PDB file of C-alpha atoms and ligand atoms in Angstrom:
ATOM      1  CA  MET T   1     -11.565 -15.947   7.791  1.00  0.00           C
ATOM      2  CA  LYS T   2      -9.013 -13.151   8.223  1.00  0.00           C
ATOM      3  CA  ARG T   3     -10.237  -9.924   6.677  1.00  0.00           C
ATOM      4  CA  ILE T   4      -8.268  -7.338   4.680  1.00  0.00           C
ATOM      5  CA  ILE T   5      -9.254  -3.748   3.954  1.00  0.00           C
ATOM      6  CA  LEU T   6      -7.243  -1.864   1.352  1.00  0.00           C
ATOM      7  CA  PHE T   7      -6.777   1.902   1.097  1.00  0.00           C
ATOM      8  CA  ALA T   8      -5.873   3.161  -2.365  1.00  0.00           C
ATOM      9  CA  SER T   9      -6.176   6.369  -4.323  1.00  0.00           C
ATOM     10  CA  GLY T  10      -4.296   5.682  -7.534  1.00  0.00           C
ATOM     11  CA  SER T  11      -4.235   3.231 -10.375  1.00  0.00           C
ATOM     12  CA  GLY T  12      -4.715   0.255  -8.093  1.00  0.00           C
ATOM     13  CA  SER T  13      -2.440  -2.261  -9.822  1.00  0.00           C
ATOM     14  CA  ASN T  14      -1.381  -3.561  -6.397  1.00  0.00           C
ATOM     15  CA  VAL T  15      -4.988  -3.765  -5.262  1.00  0.00           C
ATOM     16  CA  GLU T  16      -5.876  -5.835  -8.329  1.00  0.00           C
ATOM     17  CA  ASN T  17      -2.849  -8.062  -7.843  1.00  0.00           C
ATOM     18  CA  ILE T  18      -3.696  -8.632  -4.160  1.00  0.00           C
ATOM     19  CA  VAL T  19      -7.381  -9.298  -4.914  1.00  0.00           C
ATOM     20  CA  ARG T  20      -6.448 -11.868  -7.574  1.00  0.00           C
ATOM     21  CA  TYR T  21      -3.891 -13.524  -5.275  1.00  0.00           C
ATOM     22  CA  PHE T  22      -6.446 -14.069  -2.487  1.00  0.00           C
ATOM     23  CA  GLU T  23      -9.344 -15.126  -4.752  1.00  0.00           C
ATOM     24  CA  GLY T  24     -10.625 -18.414  -3.345  1.00  0.00           C
ATOM     25  CA  HIS T  25      -8.101 -18.353  -0.473  1.00  0.00           C
ATOM     26  CA  PRO T  26      -9.209 -20.700   2.332  1.00  0.00           C
ATOM     27  CA  ALA T  27      -8.270 -18.359   5.207  1.00  0.00           C
ATOM     28  CA  ILE T  28      -8.057 -14.768   3.911  1.00  0.00           C
ATOM     29  CA  GLU T  29     -10.599 -12.534   2.191  1.00  0.00           C
ATOM     30  CA  ILE T  30     -10.756  -8.953   0.918  1.00  0.00           C
ATOM     31  CA  SER T  31     -13.579  -7.040   2.643  1.00  0.00           C
ATOM     32  CA  GLY T  32     -13.278  -3.943   0.482  1.00  0.00           C
ATOM     33  CA  VAL T  33     -11.360  -0.922  -0.703  1.00  0.00           C
ATOM     34  CA  LEU T  34     -11.550   2.586   0.754  1.00  0.00           C
ATOM     35  CA  THR T  35     -10.550   5.550  -1.364  1.00  0.00           C
ATOM     36  CA  ASN T  36     -10.386   9.324  -1.054  1.00  0.00           C
ATOM     37  CA  LYS T  37     -10.300   9.873  -4.850  1.00  0.00           C
ATOM     38  CA  ARG T  38     -13.632   9.762  -6.563  1.00  0.00           C
ATOM     39  CA  ASP T  39     -12.062   9.350 -10.020  1.00  0.00           C
ATOM     40  CA  ALA T  40      -9.239   6.956  -9.110  1.00  0.00           C
ATOM     41  CA  PHE T  41      -8.702   4.133 -11.586  1.00  0.00           C
ATOM     42  CA  VAL T  42      -8.697   1.707  -8.660  1.00  0.00           C
ATOM     43  CA  ILE T  43     -12.510   2.164  -8.556  1.00  0.00           C
ATOM     44  CA  ASP T  44     -12.837   0.918 -12.158  1.00  0.00           C
ATOM     45  CA  ARG T  45     -10.707  -2.074 -11.285  1.00  0.00           C
ATOM     46  CA  CYS T  46     -12.863  -2.869  -8.239  1.00  0.00           C
ATOM     47  CA  ASN T  47     -16.045  -2.554 -10.303  1.00  0.00           C
ATOM     48  CA  ARG T  48     -14.601  -5.082 -12.721  1.00  0.00           C
ATOM     49  CA  LEU T  49     -13.421  -7.381  -9.930  1.00  0.00           C
ATOM     50  CA  GLY T  50     -16.658  -7.175  -7.932  1.00  0.00           C
ATOM     51  CA  ILE T  51     -14.920  -5.694  -4.901  1.00  0.00           C
ATOM     52  CA  PRO T  52     -16.876  -3.211  -2.717  1.00  0.00           C
ATOM     53  CA  VAL T  53     -15.497   0.342  -2.671  1.00  0.00           C
ATOM     54  CA  LEU T  54     -16.217   3.102  -0.199  1.00  0.00           C
ATOM     55  CA  TYR T  55     -15.362   6.716  -0.948  1.00  0.00           C
ATOM     56  CA  PHE T  56     -14.638   9.269   1.769  1.00  0.00           C
ATOM     57  CA  ASN T  57     -13.500  12.878   1.582  1.00  0.00           C
ATOM     58  CA  LYS T  58     -10.810  14.621   3.641  1.00  0.00           C
ATOM     59  CA  SER T  59     -13.276  15.765   6.299  1.00  0.00           C
ATOM     60  CA  GLY T  60     -14.486  12.210   6.764  1.00  0.00           C
ATOM     61  CA  PHE T  61     -10.923  11.096   7.309  1.00  0.00           C
ATOM     62  CA  ALA T  62      -8.875  13.477   9.420  1.00  0.00           C
ATOM     63  CA  GLY T  63     -11.662  15.798  10.539  1.00  0.00           C
ATOM     64  CA  SER T  64     -14.079  13.285  12.045  1.00  0.00           C
ATOM     65  CA  SER T  65     -14.277   9.703  13.233  1.00  0.00           C
ATOM     66  CA  LEU T  66     -16.272   8.513  10.204  1.00  0.00           C
ATOM     67  CA  VAL T  67     -13.567   6.287   8.696  1.00  0.00           C
ATOM     68  CA  LEU T  68     -12.508   5.091  12.139  1.00  0.00           C
ATOM     69  CA  GLN T  69     -16.067   3.985  12.922  1.00  0.00           C
ATOM     70  CA  VAL T  70     -16.466   2.255   9.583  1.00  0.00           C
ATOM     71  CA  LEU T  71     -13.229   0.378  10.203  1.00  0.00           C
ATOM     72  CA  GLN T  72     -14.232  -0.540  13.743  1.00  0.00           C
ATOM     73  CA  CYS T  73     -17.505  -1.972  12.421  1.00  0.00           C
ATOM     74  CA  MET T  74     -15.717  -3.979   9.743  1.00  0.00           C
ATOM     75  CA  ASN T  75     -13.016  -5.080  12.193  1.00  0.00           C
ATOM     76  CA  PRO T  76     -10.290  -5.979   9.663  1.00  0.00           C
ATOM     77  CA  ASP T  77      -7.328  -8.134  10.654  1.00  0.00           C
ATOM     78  CA  LEU T  78      -5.104  -6.047   8.384  1.00  0.00           C
ATOM     79  CA  ILE T  79      -5.409  -2.611   6.796  1.00  0.00           C
ATOM     80  CA  ILE T  80      -3.196  -2.247   3.752  1.00  0.00           C
ATOM     81  CA  LEU T  81      -2.185   1.045   2.177  1.00  0.00           C
ATOM     82  CA  ALA T  82      -1.581   0.297  -1.492  1.00  0.00           C
ATOM     83  CA  GLY T  83      -0.919   3.628  -3.133  1.00  0.00           C
ATOM     84  CA  PHE T  84      -2.653   5.833  -0.569  1.00  0.00           C
ATOM     85  CA  LEU T  85      -1.176   9.294  -0.078  1.00  0.00           C
ATOM     86  CA  LEU T  86      -2.909  10.893   2.902  1.00  0.00           C
ATOM     87  CA  LYS T  87      -1.276  10.712   6.291  1.00  0.00           C
ATOM     88  CA  ILE T  88      -3.061   8.265   8.613  1.00  0.00           C
ATOM     89  CA  PRO T  89      -4.568  10.143  11.590  1.00  0.00           C
ATOM     90  CA  SER T  90      -3.139   9.153  14.972  1.00  0.00           C
ATOM     91  CA  GLU T  91      -6.531   7.899  16.303  1.00  0.00           C
ATOM     92  CA  LEU T  92      -6.562   5.398  13.487  1.00  0.00           C
ATOM     93  CA  VAL T  93      -2.990   4.255  14.103  1.00  0.00           C
ATOM     94  CA  ALA T  94      -3.832   3.882  17.805  1.00  0.00           C
ATOM     95  CA  ALA T  95      -7.031   1.927  17.097  1.00  0.00           C
ATOM     96  CA  PHE T  96      -5.232  -0.661  14.932  1.00  0.00           C
ATOM     97  CA  PRO T  97      -1.796  -1.235  16.448  1.00  0.00           C
ATOM     98  CA  LYS T  98       0.457  -3.330  14.173  1.00  0.00           C
ATOM     99  CA  ARG T  99      -2.513  -3.836  11.905  1.00  0.00           C
ATOM    100  CA  ILE T 100      -1.809  -1.110   9.295  1.00  0.00           C
ATOM    101  CA  ILE T 101       0.905  -1.651   6.701  1.00  0.00           C
ATOM    102  CA  ASN T 102       2.180   0.334   3.734  1.00  0.00           C
ATOM    103  CA  ILE T 103       4.260  -0.401   0.675  1.00  0.00           C
ATOM    104  CA  HIS T 104       6.849   2.169  -0.371  1.00  0.00           C
ATOM    105  CA  PRO T 105       8.553   2.015  -3.779  1.00  0.00           C
ATOM    106  CA  ALA T 106      12.135   2.461  -2.520  1.00  0.00           C
ATOM    107  CA  LEU T 107      14.518   1.170   0.110  1.00  0.00           C
ATOM    108  CA  LEU T 108      13.564   3.155   3.225  1.00  0.00           C
ATOM    109  CA  PRO T 109      14.861   5.059   5.115  1.00  0.00           C
ATOM    110  CA  LYS T 110      16.235   6.452   1.846  1.00  0.00           C
ATOM    111  CA  PHE T 111      13.819   8.225  -0.473  1.00  0.00           C
ATOM    112  CA  GLY T 112      10.901   8.430   1.961  1.00  0.00           C
ATOM    113  CA  GLY T 113       8.857  11.170   3.607  1.00  0.00           C
ATOM    114  CA  LYS T 114       6.314  13.736   2.490  1.00  0.00           C
ATOM    115  CA  GLY T 115       6.255  14.316  -1.263  1.00  0.00           C
ATOM    116  CA  MET T 116       8.156  11.088  -1.944  1.00  0.00           C
ATOM    117  CA  TYR T 117       5.657   9.117  -3.984  1.00  0.00           C
ATOM    118  CA  GLY T 118       5.306   7.764  -7.502  1.00  0.00           C
ATOM    119  CA  LYS T 119       7.716   9.167 -10.081  1.00  0.00           C
ATOM    120  CA  HIS T 120       9.244  11.567  -7.509  1.00  0.00           C
ATOM    121  CA  VAL T 121      10.824   8.588  -5.785  1.00  0.00           C
ATOM    122  CA  HIS T 122      12.269   7.005  -8.925  1.00  0.00           C
ATOM    123  CA  THR T 123      13.497  10.375 -10.232  1.00  0.00           C
ATOM    124  CA  ALA T 124      15.353  10.958  -6.954  1.00  0.00           C
ATOM    125  CA  VAL T 125      16.814   7.436  -7.011  1.00  0.00           C
ATOM    126  CA  LYS T 126      18.128   8.038 -10.551  1.00  0.00           C
ATOM    127  CA  ALA T 127      19.457  11.511  -9.707  1.00  0.00           C
ATOM    128  CA  GLN T 128      21.442  10.047  -6.794  1.00  0.00           C
ATOM    129  CA  GLY T 129      23.062   7.512  -9.138  1.00  0.00           C
ATOM    130  CA  GLU T 130      21.952   4.553  -7.005  1.00  0.00           C
ATOM    131  CA  SER T 131      22.991   1.085  -8.161  1.00  0.00           C
ATOM    132  CA  GLU T 132      19.955  -0.556  -6.565  1.00  0.00           C
ATOM    133  CA  THR T 133      16.446   0.290  -5.496  1.00  0.00           C
ATOM    134  CA  GLY T 134      13.517  -1.779  -4.296  1.00  0.00           C
ATOM    135  CA  ILE T 135      10.445  -1.900  -2.116  1.00  0.00           C
ATOM    136  CA  THR T 136       9.791  -1.572   1.596  1.00  0.00           C
ATOM    137  CA  ILE T 137       6.787  -3.073   3.354  1.00  0.00           C
ATOM    138  CA  HIS T 138       6.409  -1.491   6.773  1.00  0.00           C
ATOM    139  CA  PHE T 139       4.030  -0.853   9.643  1.00  0.00           C
ATOM    140  CA  VAL T 140       2.365   2.553   9.634  1.00  0.00           C
ATOM    141  CA  ASN T 141       2.811   5.107  12.379  1.00  0.00           C
ATOM    142  CA  GLU T 142       1.965   8.839  12.556  1.00  0.00           C
ATOM    143  CA  HIS T 143       4.935   9.815  10.400  1.00  0.00           C
ATOM    144  CA  TYR T 144       5.268   9.272   6.667  1.00  0.00           C
ATOM    145  CA  ASP T 145       7.320   6.155   5.869  1.00  0.00           C
ATOM    146  CA  GLU T 146       8.800   5.789   9.365  1.00  0.00           C
ATOM    147  CA  GLY T 147       7.094   2.735  10.875  1.00  0.00           C
ATOM    148  CA  ALA T 148       9.000  -0.481  11.609  1.00  0.00           C
ATOM    149  CA  ILE T 149      10.192  -2.261   8.490  1.00  0.00           C
ATOM    150  CA  ILE T 150       8.708  -5.723   7.871  1.00  0.00           C
ATOM    151  CA  ARG T 151      10.449  -6.739   4.630  1.00  0.00           C
ATOM    152  CA  GLN T 152      12.527  -5.161   1.867  1.00  0.00           C
ATOM    153  CA  PHE T 153      13.297  -6.509  -1.599  1.00  0.00           C
ATOM    154  CA  LYS T 154      16.002  -5.109  -3.866  1.00  0.00           C
ATOM    155  CA  VAL T 155      16.611  -4.828  -7.593  1.00  0.00           C
ATOM    156  CA  GLY T 156      19.722  -3.656  -9.411  1.00  0.00           C
ATOM    157  CA  ILE T 157      19.544  -0.587 -11.648  1.00  0.00           C
ATOM    158  CA  SER T 158      22.055   0.995 -13.996  1.00  0.00           C
ATOM    159  CA  GLU T 159      22.611   4.568 -15.073  1.00  0.00           C
ATOM    160  CA  ARG T 160      21.195   3.619 -18.466  1.00  0.00           C
ATOM    161  CA  ASP T 161      17.798   2.841 -16.873  1.00  0.00           C
ATOM    162  CA  SER T 162      15.212   5.581 -17.434  1.00  0.00           C
ATOM    163  CA  VAL T 163      12.874   6.672 -14.632  1.00  0.00           C
ATOM    164  CA  ASP T 164      10.128   4.629 -16.308  1.00  0.00           C
ATOM    165  CA  GLN T 165      12.341   1.555 -16.457  1.00  0.00           C
ATOM    166  CA  ILE T 166      13.184   1.936 -12.762  1.00  0.00           C
ATOM    167  CA  ALA T 167       9.456   2.300 -11.994  1.00  0.00           C
ATOM    168  CA  ALA T 168       8.706  -0.877 -13.962  1.00  0.00           C
ATOM    169  CA  LYS T 169      11.365  -2.854 -12.090  1.00  0.00           C
ATOM    170  CA  VAL T 170       9.991  -1.676  -8.757  1.00  0.00           C
ATOM    171  CA  GLN T 171       6.414  -2.415  -9.757  1.00  0.00           C
ATOM    172  CA  SER T 172       7.287  -5.951 -10.712  1.00  0.00           C
ATOM    173  CA  LEU T 173       8.890  -6.456  -7.276  1.00  0.00           C
ATOM    174  CA  GLU T 174       5.697  -5.138  -5.658  1.00  0.00           C
ATOM    175  CA  HIS T 175       3.482  -7.493  -7.632  1.00  0.00           C
ATOM    176  CA  LYS T 176       5.766 -10.450  -6.980  1.00  0.00           C
ATOM    177  CA  HIS T 177       6.255 -10.051  -3.229  1.00  0.00           C
ATOM    178  CA  PHE T 178       3.521  -7.954  -1.612  1.00  0.00           C
ATOM    179  CA  PRO T 179       0.741 -10.595  -1.560  1.00  0.00           C
ATOM    180  CA  GLU T 180       3.039 -13.237  -0.079  1.00  0.00           C
ATOM    181  CA  VAL T 181       4.203 -10.895   2.666  1.00  0.00           C
ATOM    182  CA  ILE T 182       0.580 -10.013   3.480  1.00  0.00           C
ATOM    183  CA  GLU T 183      -0.285 -13.715   3.646  1.00  0.00           C
ATOM    184  CA  ALA T 184       2.677 -14.408   5.951  1.00  0.00           C
ATOM    185  CA  ILE T 185       1.677 -11.552   8.289  1.00  0.00           C
ATOM    186  CA  LEU T 186      -1.918 -12.737   8.485  1.00  0.00           C
ATOM    187  CA  LEU T 187      -1.077 -16.384   8.935  1.00  0.00           C
ATOM    188  CA  ASP T 188       1.805 -15.529  11.239  1.00  0.00           C
ATOM    189  CA  THR T 189       4.298 -17.605   9.257  1.00  0.00           C
TER     190      THR T 189
HETATM  191  C1  GRF R 201       3.133   1.760  -5.544  1.00  0.00           C
HETATM  192  O1  GRF R 201       4.332   2.065  -6.173  1.00  0.00           O
HETATM  193  C2  GRF R 201       3.332   1.718  -4.062  1.00  0.00           C
HETATM  194  O2  GRF R 201       4.610   1.371  -3.690  1.00  0.00           O
HETATM  195  C3  GRF R 201       3.057   3.134  -3.641  1.00  0.00           C
HETATM  196  O3  GRF R 201       2.050   3.578  -4.513  1.00  0.00           O
HETATM  197  C4  GRF R 201       2.113   2.861  -5.733  1.00  0.00           C
HETATM  198  C5  GRF R 201       0.758   2.350  -6.038  1.00  0.00           C
HETATM  199  O4  GRF R 201       0.668   1.856  -7.329  1.00  0.00           O
HETATM  200  N1  GRF R 201       2.752   3.233  -2.243  1.00  0.00           N
HETATM  201  P1  GRF R 201      -0.671   1.175  -7.831  1.00  0.00           P
HETATM  202  O5  GRF R 201      -1.784   2.200  -7.684  1.00  0.00           O
HETATM  203  O6  GRF R 201      -0.908  -0.027  -6.994  1.00  0.00           O
HETATM  204  O7  GRF R 201      -0.439   0.815  -9.273  1.00  0.00           O
END
């Protein structure tokens, strides 16, 4: 079996969608979810779904090799950032080359970088009067949102769309495409 570890610190709708997609999969399984937010809703979802969750604080992440050692023990085939905001320390990037991916709710390289997450992204997209937005699935390197792009998917938006409507369109793209892209990466198809 190929093993996935997810990092998440928010609501976890992508985590839930990915877990459900791979339930009973013959070749891919979810080993667990790591989070740096003790009160993140993703933990409630995992409790409901029966998925193991591990919490770590900032010192366990960037300040020591705790998370790195946990990951090395678990030896995942793919580490997926699904709504995880901390920057990934360079030791971790180096330990898992081409094995860490992120999903960004816009068409990188536009609307990326530090501070560009959640509503901030969709507000900026609307303010720029864009006619389309979308999602970017990319490898993770030491810089926010700058790793090599794996796949992008687009959706049209109009100036009548509110920020919430843009967010909903992007979220439905994420739920539709992210699991399939993960599967293709892991099965090398
Ligand atoms: C998604 O929009 C994803 O693109 C971004 O963080 C958000 C996570 O949403 N990286 P959720 O917690 O999965 O609902």
